[in-house]
């Protein structure tokens, strides 16, 4: 532990191996680790008649050491919390920024907030094993003096622990020894803490988040709007009915007046609920405006992306048209170059015919033959 604390810069090398601040904690842990069953203590008995137990009731020293060594599991939990992410140097720096002490209680709170079901299930399972084993050993001494109280079976012990932890206490099995009653007391105390943790976790699980609460408020506002429209239509129809009777000279009945009055009251009540701000000033119109602004920003983003895509497509089309124009220009140049080559060949033929009038007539109809003849000449 000293090396761990030095790695976290909680103690300095000048404080030695036993600093005053951590000395008490280290001494307590040493005392908790020392108790351990030993073969040299086999057969040594401890009588507890002076603790209001039955005469002749005794425990073996190794049995008491077995009960005491169960406390080591809490040391294991402390070590696990020490190496958690909520106990590291970065968390300590963040805690110093907000003047929050980063200790084991903070680690427990953070772990419960992050994984409440997992932590509660683990704690309940471990505590059932610990208390069942402790009560079984503490009440096993009664069977040696002929008092059978049902704690010889682990099933009965488990049922007794569950009754005690849930604060039910039917009373089928009760501890009769002093040590058994002490263990039962701590079992009930731990059960109250566990039940409160389960209640808090269940409450957090069933409570709505901010976004869920906003959705719920919008649904309620829409429901109130529909009811308000319905009551407004009923009120308007009753008013028109009474106006028609008044125009015809008929006498208005008391029931019609009461019905119109009640409908008007209901309409005003629903209108007040509809316009009342909820959730720290939350109103339906503000939420709708917020949603519309969000959709407007998304729409503008999509329009910008579409414009950018259209520009890229137009650039590709322009490049394709330019390449097509270049290919057409190359084809035209090639077609224009072919007649010039033929004209040059005709001129060469006439030149050679003037110098050699005895050329064969076949050369007049074939340029390829002309080229061959010229090569031979």
PDB file of C-alpha atoms in Angstrom, residues 8 10 26 35 54 68 80 90 93 101 118 121 139 147 182 202-204 234 253 323 325 334 337 340 360 369:
ATOM      1  CA  UNK A   8       0.113   8.382  -6.609  1.00  0.00           C
ATOM      2  CA  UNK A  10       0.168  10.958  -1.781  1.00  0.00           C
ATOM      3  CA  UNK A  26      -2.150   0.584   7.793  1.00  0.00           C
ATOM      4  CA  UNK A  35      -6.494 -13.437  12.101  1.00  0.00           C
ATOM      5  CA  UNK A  54     -26.494 -21.269  27.521  1.00  0.00           C
ATOM      6  CA  UNK A  68     -13.003 -12.609  11.549  1.00  0.00           C
ATOM      7  CA  UNK A  80     -10.496  -2.613  -6.400  1.00  0.00           C
ATOM      8  CA  UNK A  90      -6.469  12.680 -13.482  1.00  0.00           C
ATOM      9  CA  UNK A  93      -6.735  16.832 -10.512  1.00  0.00           C
ATOM     10  CA  UNK A 101     -12.483  15.079  -2.415  1.00  0.00           C
ATOM     11  CA  UNK A 118     -24.233  -4.662 -11.420  1.00  0.00           C
ATOM     12  CA  UNK A 121     -26.221  -7.525  -7.461  1.00  0.00           C
ATOM     13  CA  UNK A 139     -25.083 -20.931  15.751  1.00  0.00           C
ATOM     14  CA  UNK A 147     -30.119 -27.478  21.201  1.00  0.00           C
ATOM     15  CA  UNK A 182     -24.280  -9.632  16.719  1.00  0.00           C
ATOM     16  CA  UNK A 202     -35.075   1.614  -9.282  1.00  0.00           C
ATOM     17  CA  UNK A 203     -36.160   5.243  -8.920  1.00  0.00           C
ATOM     18  CA  UNK A 204     -33.365   6.432 -11.201  1.00  0.00           C
ATOM     19  CA  UNK A 234     -68.722  22.759 -27.742  1.00  0.00           C
ATOM     20  CA  UNK A 253     -83.450  27.388 -19.756  1.00  0.00           C
ATOM     21  CA  UNK A 323     -12.301  16.261 -74.658  1.00  0.00           C
ATOM     22  CA  UNK A 325     -14.092  18.849 -79.103  1.00  0.00           C
ATOM     23  CA  UNK A 334      -6.466  13.867 -90.131  1.00  0.00           C
ATOM     24  CA  UNK A 337      -4.228  15.815 -94.323  1.00  0.00           C
ATOM     25  CA  UNK A 340      -2.794  16.723 -99.573  1.00  0.00           C
ATOM     26  CA  UNK A 360       3.393   1.613-117.670  1.00  0.00           C
ATOM     27  CA  UNK A 369       1.951   0.870-107.809  1.00  0.00           C
TER      28      UNK A 369
END
